[in-house]
Coordinates of C-alpha atoms and ligand atoms in Angstrom, one line a residue:
M1 CA 122.0 73.4 117.6
Q2 CA 119.5 76.1 118.2
P3 CA 120.0 79.2 120.3
L4 CA 118.2 79.2 123.7
P5 CA 114.5 80.3 123.6
G6 CA 114.3 84.1 123.8
F7 CA 117.9 84.6 122.6
R8 CA 118.8 86.1 119.2
D9 CA 121.6 85.6 116.7
F10 CA 122.6 88.8 115.2
L11 CA 123.4 88.3 111.5
P12 CA 125.2 91.2 109.7
S13 CA 121.9 92.8 108.7
D14 CA 120.6 92.5 112.3
C15 CA 123.9 94.0 113.6
A16 CA 123.5 96.9 111.1
A17 CA 120.0 97.6 112.5
R18 CA 121.3 97.4 116.0
N19 CA 124.2 99.7 115.4
Y20 CA 121.8 102.2 113.7
I21 CA 119.6 102.2 116.9
F22 CA 122.6 102.5 119.2
A23 CA 124.1 105.3 117.2
K24 CA 120.8 107.3 117.3
W25 CA 120.5 106.6 121.1
R26 CA 124.0 107.8 121.7
E27 CA 123.7 110.9 119.5
I28 CA 120.6 112.2 121.1
A29 CA 121.6 111.4 124.7
R30 CA 124.8 113.4 124.1
R31 CA 122.8 116.2 122.5
Y32 CA 121.1 116.6 126.0
G33 CA 124.5 116.6 127.8
F34 CA 124.3 113.0 129.1
V35 CA 127.6 111.1 129.5
E36 CA 128.0 107.3 129.0
W37 CA 128.7 104.8 131.7
D38 CA 128.2 101.1 132.3
G39 CA 128.1 98.4 135.0
P40 CA 128.7 94.7 135.2
L41 CA 126.4 92.1 133.5
L42 CA 126.4 90.0 136.7
E43 CA 125.3 91.3 140.1
P44 CA 124.6 89.8 143.5
T45 CA 121.0 88.6 143.4
G46 CA 120.3 90.5 146.6
L47 CA 120.6 93.8 144.7
Y48 CA 117.3 93.0 142.9
R49 CA 115.6 91.3 145.8
K50 CA 116.0 94.5 147.8
K51 CA 113.9 96.8 145.7
S52 CA 113.0 95.9 142.1
G53 CA 109.7 94.3 143.0
D54 CA 108.3 90.7 142.8
E55 CA 107.7 90.7 139.1
I56 CA 111.4 91.2 138.2
V57 CA 112.6 88.9 141.0
G58 CA 110.4 86.2 139.5
Q59 CA 112.1 86.7 136.2
L60 CA 115.7 86.7 137.3
F61 CA 118.2 84.7 135.3
N62 CA 120.0 83.6 138.5
F63 CA 122.4 80.9 139.7
V64 CA 125.0 80.1 142.4
D65 CA 128.5 80.7 141.1
K66 CA 131.6 78.6 141.9
G67 CA 132.3 80.7 145.0
E68 CA 128.8 79.9 146.4
R69 CA 127.5 83.4 145.6
E70 CA 124.0 84.0 144.5
V71 CA 124.3 86.0 141.3
S72 CA 121.9 87.2 138.6
L73 CA 122.4 88.4 135.0
R74 CA 121.2 92.0 135.2
P75 CA 117.4 92.3 134.4
E76 CA 117.6 96.2 134.5
L77 CA 120.2 98.9 135.2
T78 CA 118.5 101.1 137.8
P79 CA 119.6 99.1 140.9
T80 CA 123.2 99.0 139.6
L81 CA 123.0 102.8 139.0
A82 CA 121.9 103.3 142.5
R83 CA 124.7 101.1 143.9
V84 CA 127.4 102.9 141.8
V85 CA 126.1 106.4 142.5
A86 CA 126.0 105.6 146.3
A87 CA 129.6 104.5 146.1
H88 CA 131.0 107.3 143.9
E89 CA 128.7 110.3 144.2
R90 CA 131.3 112.5 145.9
E91 CA 133.5 112.3 142.7
F92 CA 130.8 114.0 140.6
K93 CA 129.1 117.4 140.5
K94 CA 125.3 117.1 140.7
P95 CA 123.1 116.5 138.9
L96 CA 124.6 113.5 137.1
K97 CA 123.2 113.0 133.7
W98 CA 124.2 109.5 132.7
F99 CA 123.3 107.2 129.8
S100 CA 124.1 103.6 129.1
I101 CA 123.5 101.1 126.3
G102 CA 123.7 97.4 127.3
Q103 CA 122.1 94.0 127.3
F104 CA 119.6 92.8 129.9
F105 CA 118.2 89.4 130.8
R106 CA 114.8 88.4 132.1
Y107 CA 113.5 84.9 132.2
E108 CA 110.1 85.8 130.7
K109 CA 107.7 83.8 128.7
Q110 CA 108.8 84.5 125.1
Q111 CA 106.2 86.4 123.2
R112 CA 105.9 89.2 120.7
G113 CA 108.0 92.1 121.9
R114 CA 109.4 90.2 124.9
L115 CA 112.5 88.0 124.8
R116 CA 114.9 86.7 127.4
E117 CA 117.6 89.1 126.4
H118 CA 117.2 92.6 125.0
F119 CA 119.2 95.8 124.8
Q120 CA 118.2 99.0 126.6
L121 CA 119.2 102.6 126.5
N122 CA 119.0 103.9 130.0
C123 CA 119.0 107.7 130.7
D124 CA 119.0 108.9 134.3
I125 CA 119.4 112.2 136.1
V126 CA 120.6 111.9 139.7
G127 CA 120.6 114.7 142.3
E128 CA 118.0 116.9 140.9
A129 CA 114.6 117.4 142.6
A130 CA 113.4 120.3 140.4
P131 CA 110.5 119.4 138.0
D132 CA 112.5 120.9 135.1
A133 CA 114.5 117.7 135.1
D134 CA 111.4 115.7 134.5
V135 CA 110.5 117.9 131.6
D136 CA 114.0 117.6 130.1
L137 CA 114.0 113.8 130.5
L138 CA 110.7 113.5 128.7
A139 CA 111.9 115.9 126.0
L140 CA 114.9 113.7 125.5
C141 CA 112.7 110.6 125.2
I142 CA 110.6 112.4 122.6
D143 CA 113.6 113.6 120.7
I144 CA 115.1 110.1 120.5
L145 CA 111.9 108.8 119.0
R146 CA 111.7 111.7 116.6
A147 CA 115.3 111.0 115.5
F148 CA 114.1 107.6 114.2
G149 CA 111.6 109.5 112.0
F150 CA 108.5 109.0 114.3
T151 CA 105.9 111.7 114.7
E152 CA 103.1 112.3 117.2
E153 CA 101.0 110.0 115.0
D154 CA 103.3 107.1 115.7
F155 CA 103.8 107.2 119.4
V156 CA 102.5 108.6 122.7
I157 CA 104.0 108.9 126.1
R158 CA 101.4 108.2 128.8
I159 CA 102.4 110.0 131.9
S160 CA 101.1 109.5 135.4
D161 CA 101.9 110.3 139.0
R162 CA 102.2 107.6 141.6
E163 CA 101.4 110.2 144.2
F164 CA 97.9 110.5 142.7
W165 CA 97.3 107.0 144.0
T166 CA 99.4 107.1 147.2
N167 CA 97.5 110.3 148.3
I168 CA 94.3 108.4 148.0
L169 CA 95.7 105.4 149.9
R170 CA 96.9 107.8 152.6
T171 CA 93.5 109.5 152.9
R172 CA 91.8 106.2 153.2
K173 CA 94.3 105.2 155.9
I174 CA 95.6 102.2 154.1
D175 CA 98.7 100.7 155.8
P176 CA 101.8 101.8 153.8
S177 CA 103.1 98.2 153.9
D178 CA 100.2 97.3 151.6
W179 CA 100.7 100.1 149.1
D180 CA 103.2 98.2 146.9
E181 CA 100.7 95.3 146.4
I182 CA 97.8 97.7 145.6
L183 CA 99.9 99.7 143.2
Q184 CA 101.0 96.5 141.4
A185 CA 97.3 95.5 141.1
I186 CA 96.4 98.9 139.6
D187 CA 99.3 98.5 137.2
K188 CA 98.1 95.1 136.1
S189 CA 94.5 96.2 135.9
Q190 CA 94.7 97.1 132.2
R191 CA 95.9 93.6 131.3
E192 CA 93.7 91.6 133.6
R193 CA 90.0 90.8 134.0
R194 CA 88.3 93.2 136.4
E195 CA 87.2 90.4 138.7
K196 CA 90.8 89.3 139.2
T197 CA 91.9 92.9 140.0
A198 CA 88.8 93.4 142.2
A199 CA 89.8 90.3 144.2
K200 CA 93.3 91.8 144.8
L201 CA 91.9 95.2 145.8
G202 CA 89.2 94.1 148.1
E203 CA 87.1 97.0 149.5
L204 CA 89.2 99.5 147.4
A205 CA 88.0 98.0 144.1
G206 CA 85.0 100.2 143.7
P207 CA 86.7 103.6 144.3
V208 CA 89.8 102.5 142.3
F209 CA 87.7 101.4 139.3
K210 CA 85.8 104.6 139.4
L211 CA 89.1 106.6 139.2
L212 CA 90.5 104.4 136.5
D213 CA 87.4 105.0 134.4
Q214 CA 87.0 108.7 135.0
G215 CA 90.7 109.5 134.9
G216 CA 92.5 112.2 136.9
T217 CA 95.5 114.3 137.1
S218 CA 97.8 116.1 139.7
E219 CA 99.3 119.5 140.0
K220 CA 102.7 118.0 139.1
L221 CA 101.4 116.4 136.0
D222 CA 99.7 119.6 134.9
R223 CA 103.0 121.5 135.3
L224 CA 104.9 118.8 133.4
V225 CA 102.5 119.0 130.5
E226 CA 102.8 122.8 130.6
G227 CA 106.6 122.5 130.5
L228 CA 106.4 120.4 127.4
R229 CA 103.9 122.7 125.8
E230 CA 106.4 125.6 126.2
R231 CA 108.8 123.5 124.2
G232 CA 106.2 122.7 121.6
L233 CA 106.2 119.0 122.6
A234 CA 102.9 118.6 124.4
Q235 CA 101.3 116.7 121.5
F236 CA 103.6 113.7 122.3
V237 CA 102.2 113.1 125.8
S238 CA 98.9 112.3 127.4
V239 CA 98.1 112.2 131.1
D240 CA 96.8 108.7 132.1
V241 CA 96.7 107.7 135.7
R242 CA 96.2 104.1 134.7
I243 CA 100.0 104.0 134.3
V244 CA 101.6 102.9 137.6
R245 CA 104.6 100.8 136.4
G246 CA 105.5 97.4 137.7
L247 CA 108.8 98.3 139.3
A248 CA 108.5 98.9 143.0
Y249 CA 111.0 101.8 143.4
Y250 CA 109.1 104.6 141.7
T251 CA 108.0 107.4 143.9
G252 CA 106.3 110.1 141.7
I253 CA 106.0 110.8 138.0
V254 CA 106.0 107.6 136.0
F255 CA 105.5 107.2 132.3
E256 CA 105.4 104.6 129.5
V257 CA 105.8 105.0 125.7
F258 CA 103.4 103.2 123.4
D259 CA 102.8 103.1 119.7
R260 CA 99.7 105.2 118.9
A261 CA 97.9 102.3 117.3
G262 CA 98.2 100.5 120.7
K263 CA 99.3 97.2 118.9
L264 CA 102.7 96.8 120.6
R265 CA 104.0 96.5 124.1
A266 CA 105.7 99.4 125.7
I267 CA 108.7 100.9 123.8
A268 CA 110.1 102.6 126.9
G269 CA 109.3 103.3 130.6
G270 CA 110.6 105.3 133.5
G271 CA 109.9 107.7 136.2
R272 CA 111.1 109.2 139.5
Y273 CA 112.7 107.0 142.1
D274 CA 113.7 109.5 144.8
N275 CA 114.2 106.9 147.6
L276 CA 116.1 104.1 145.9
I277 CA 119.6 105.3 146.4
A278 CA 119.0 105.9 150.1
Q279 CA 117.3 102.5 150.4
L280 CA 120.1 100.6 148.7
S281 CA 122.8 102.4 150.6
D282 CA 121.1 101.9 154.0
N283 CA 120.7 105.7 154.1
A284 CA 124.4 106.4 153.6
V285 CA 123.6 108.5 150.5
S286 CA 120.3 110.1 149.7
L287 CA 119.7 111.6 146.2
P288 CA 116.6 112.2 144.2
A289 CA 116.7 110.5 140.8
L290 CA 114.7 109.9 137.7
G291 CA 115.2 108.1 134.4
F292 CA 113.9 105.8 131.7
A293 CA 114.9 102.9 129.6
M294 CA 114.0 102.2 126.0
G295 CA 114.3 98.6 124.7
D296 CA 115.5 97.6 121.2
V297 CA 112.9 94.9 120.6
V298 CA 109.6 96.9 120.4
L299 CA 111.4 99.9 119.0
G300 CA 112.7 97.6 116.1
E301 CA 109.2 96.4 115.6
L302 CA 107.8 99.9 115.4
I303 CA 110.5 101.0 113.0
N304 CA 109.7 98.1 110.7
E305 CA 106.0 98.9 110.8
T306 CA 106.4 102.6 110.1
P307 CA 107.3 103.2 106.4
G308 CA 109.0 106.6 107.0
A309 CA 111.2 105.2 109.9
R310 CA 111.9 102.0 108.0
E311 CA 113.1 103.9 104.9
K312 CA 115.3 106.2 107.1
M313 CA 116.9 103.1 108.7
R314 CA 117.4 101.3 105.4
Y315 CA 119.0 104.4 103.9
A316 CA 121.3 104.9 106.8
I317 CA 122.4 101.3 106.9
A318 CA 123.1 101.2 103.2
A319 CA 125.3 104.3 103.5
A320 CA 127.1 103.0 106.6
D321 CA 128.0 99.6 105.0
K322 CA 129.4 100.9 101.8
I323 CA 133.0 100.5 100.9
D324 CA 134.9 103.3 99.2
I325 CA 137.2 101.5 96.7
Y326 CA 137.2 98.1 95.1
V327 CA 140.5 97.0 93.7
V328 CA 140.0 94.8 90.6
I329 CA 143.0 92.5 90.0
A330 CA 142.7 91.7 86.3
K331 CA 146.2 90.3 86.0
E332 CA 147.6 88.1 88.8
D333 CA 151.1 89.5 88.0
R334 CA 149.9 92.8 89.4
R335 CA 148.6 91.4 92.7
A336 CA 151.6 92.5 94.7
D337 CA 151.5 96.1 93.3
A338 CA 147.8 96.2 94.0
L339 CA 148.2 95.0 97.6
A340 CA 150.9 97.6 98.3
Q341 CA 148.5 100.3 97.1
I342 CA 145.6 98.7 99.1
Q343 CA 147.6 98.9 102.3
Q344 CA 148.5 102.5 101.7
L345 CA 144.8 103.4 101.0
R346 CA 143.6 101.6 104.1
D347 CA 146.3 103.4 106.2
L348 CA 144.7 106.6 104.9
G349 CA 141.3 105.5 106.2
Y350 CA 139.6 104.4 103.0
R351 CA 137.4 101.4 103.1
V352 CA 139.0 99.1 100.5
D353 CA 138.2 95.5 99.4
Y354 CA 139.6 93.1 96.7
P355 CA 139.3 89.5 95.7
F356 CA 141.5 87.0 97.7
G357 CA 142.0 84.5 94.8
T358 CA 142.1 84.6 91.0
T359 CA 138.6 85.8 90.0
K360 CA 137.1 86.7 86.6
V361 CA 137.0 90.5 86.0
P362 CA 133.1 90.8 85.6
K363 CA 132.7 88.9 88.9
Q364 CA 135.0 91.4 90.5
F365 CA 132.9 94.3 89.2
Q366 CA 129.8 92.6 90.5
A367 CA 131.4 92.4 93.9
A368 CA 132.3 96.1 93.7
E369 CA 128.7 96.9 93.1
Q370 CA 127.4 94.6 95.8
F371 CA 129.7 96.2 98.4
G372 CA 128.5 99.7 97.3
A373 CA 132.0 100.8 96.2
R374 CA 132.1 104.3 94.7
I375 CA 135.3 103.7 92.8
A376 CA 136.9 100.7 91.2
V377 CA 140.7 100.7 90.5
L378 CA 141.8 98.1 87.9
Y379 CA 145.3 96.6 87.9
G380 CA 145.9 94.9 84.5
D381 CA 147.6 95.3 81.1
E382 CA 147.8 99.1 81.3
W383 CA 150.4 98.9 84.1
P384 CA 152.3 101.1 85.1
Q385 CA 148.9 102.9 84.7
V386 CA 145.7 101.8 86.4
A387 CA 142.1 102.3 85.3
V388 CA 140.0 104.3 87.7
K389 CA 136.3 103.8 87.2
N390 CA 133.6 105.9 88.9
L391 CA 130.9 103.3 89.5
A392 CA 128.1 105.8 89.7
T393 CA 128.8 107.4 86.3
S394 CA 130.7 104.6 84.7
E395 CA 133.3 107.2 83.7
Q396 CA 136.8 105.6 83.4
R397 CA 140.2 107.0 82.9
L398 CA 143.8 105.8 83.0
V399 CA 146.0 107.2 85.8
A400 CA 149.8 106.7 86.3
R401 CA 150.5 104.6 89.4
E402 CA 152.4 107.5 91.1
D403 CA 149.4 109.9 90.5
L404 CA 146.7 107.5 91.8
L405 CA 146.7 108.7 95.4
A406 CA 146.3 112.3 94.4
H407 CA 143.7 111.4 91.9
L408 CA 141.6 109.5 94.5
Q409 CA 142.0 112.2 97.1
A410 CA 140.6 114.7 94.6
Q411 CA 137.4 112.6 94.0
P412 CA 134.4 114.3 95.5
S413 CA 132.6 111.0 95.8
L414 CA 135.2 109.7 98.2
S415 CA 135.4 112.7 100.5
S416 CA 132.3 112.1 102.6
Ligands
HAM501 P1 111.1 98.5 132.1 O1 109.8 99.1 131.8 O2 111.1 97.2 132.9 O3 111.9 99.6 132.9 O4 111.9 98.3 130.8 C1 112.1 99.3 129.9 C2 111.9 98.9 128.4 O5 112.7 97.8 128.1 C3 110.4 98.3 128.2 O6 109.5 99.4 127.9 C4 110.7 97.4 127.0 O7 110.7 98.1 125.8 C5 112.1 96.9 127.2 N1 112.0 95.5 127.8 C6 111.8 95.2 129.1 N2 111.8 93.8 129.2 C7 112.0 93.3 128.0 C8 112.0 92.0 127.5 N3 111.9 90.9 128.2 N4 112.1 91.9 126.1 C9 112.2 92.9 125.3 N5 112.2 94.2 125.8 C10 112.1 94.4 127.1 C11 113.2 99.4 133.5 O8 113.9 98.5 133.2 C12 113.6 100.5 134.4 N6 114.8 100.1 135.0 C13 113.8 101.8 133.6 C14 114.3 103.0 134.3 C15 115.5 103.5 134.2 N7 113.7 103.6 135.3 C16 114.5 104.6 135.7 N8 115.6 104.5 135.1

């Protein structure tokens, strides 16, 4: 039996890498004062039909449940966030700064960097219209990537402003009901042949291509870059109006994070969506909002391709998986004594392992090394003394059973 296409098994080493990524996400989000929340994995399909945009609706993992409801596995978190905030906003002081780590499902064609399930970190700020919030959100995104060991040589955040385009469409008196389609065409223009985009844009093709080629900016974008410059972070961003984003709900600043070499798909993406909460709540609640999501798949690829980041992860994983003490049972008669001690050590919070069945002593020491134990405690002929061996220095000494605990607690190698 194989897993379904686009779904992963997480063997222990994969889980270790995943935990490493989650821990960094959590640590840096909290450093910026974000608090954690989550929503359900399954939502009414209508939640996404309403505002996510055609691309995501085409990728929904959806079905009809036994109660005849049309439901979808969540492809993204933003609509859920809008729904939850609209229902509970009175309970919280604004702005909300919320983060979430969870799994998402999109029925995409499986390719490098794109699967049918992936994990995302979502960070969103709700109830704040001031541009300072945009600067802080970008600084958070940058700091998360720096925490993995990346520098400005490894990644760049391409920032843009949808209003740059909507202002042009307004000036040209394009019907607002056509804007979504035009913005989608501009978004896709980097990945599509020009003739195909031109066919979608019609008479707008000429002026749009001109702007795409010559670039542009907006006052808001200039201020954003200035805000980052004041924090010493401007080298991580570049203004690029070719970024429009596929999701339909963005209203202003949008951005996407890419590897500098431009080999991989986007690592993260986000922007302002000041109207979504009002739209999803039928105007019951209206709050400006902004946020981004970072996926684990492309991030994992970039970590593996960047020697500094890869080494940092390897080191952290090795340290996290290590046990403290391996108990070597050299004489089966001592097993009960050893187990009583193991229980006590585990109660105190030490990570302790031992062999389940009769095992040759050299094999047990091999296991101790394999599990990264710092100390081995040997129960054998010396009883009622035990041999305590520091596995880093190979120093060994005999300790009376009643002194063992105090002896271990005094070991500097066990105190971290
Ligand atoms: P998104 O750009 O659709 O944005 O996804 C964010 C990131 O999730 C992408 O940059 C990518 O790394 C990862 N990702 C998306 N789809 C897949 C996939 N099929 N396989 C692997 N990785 C994937 C959103 O989802 C917005 N809701 C983000 C947001 C939050 N905007 C405001 N707040």
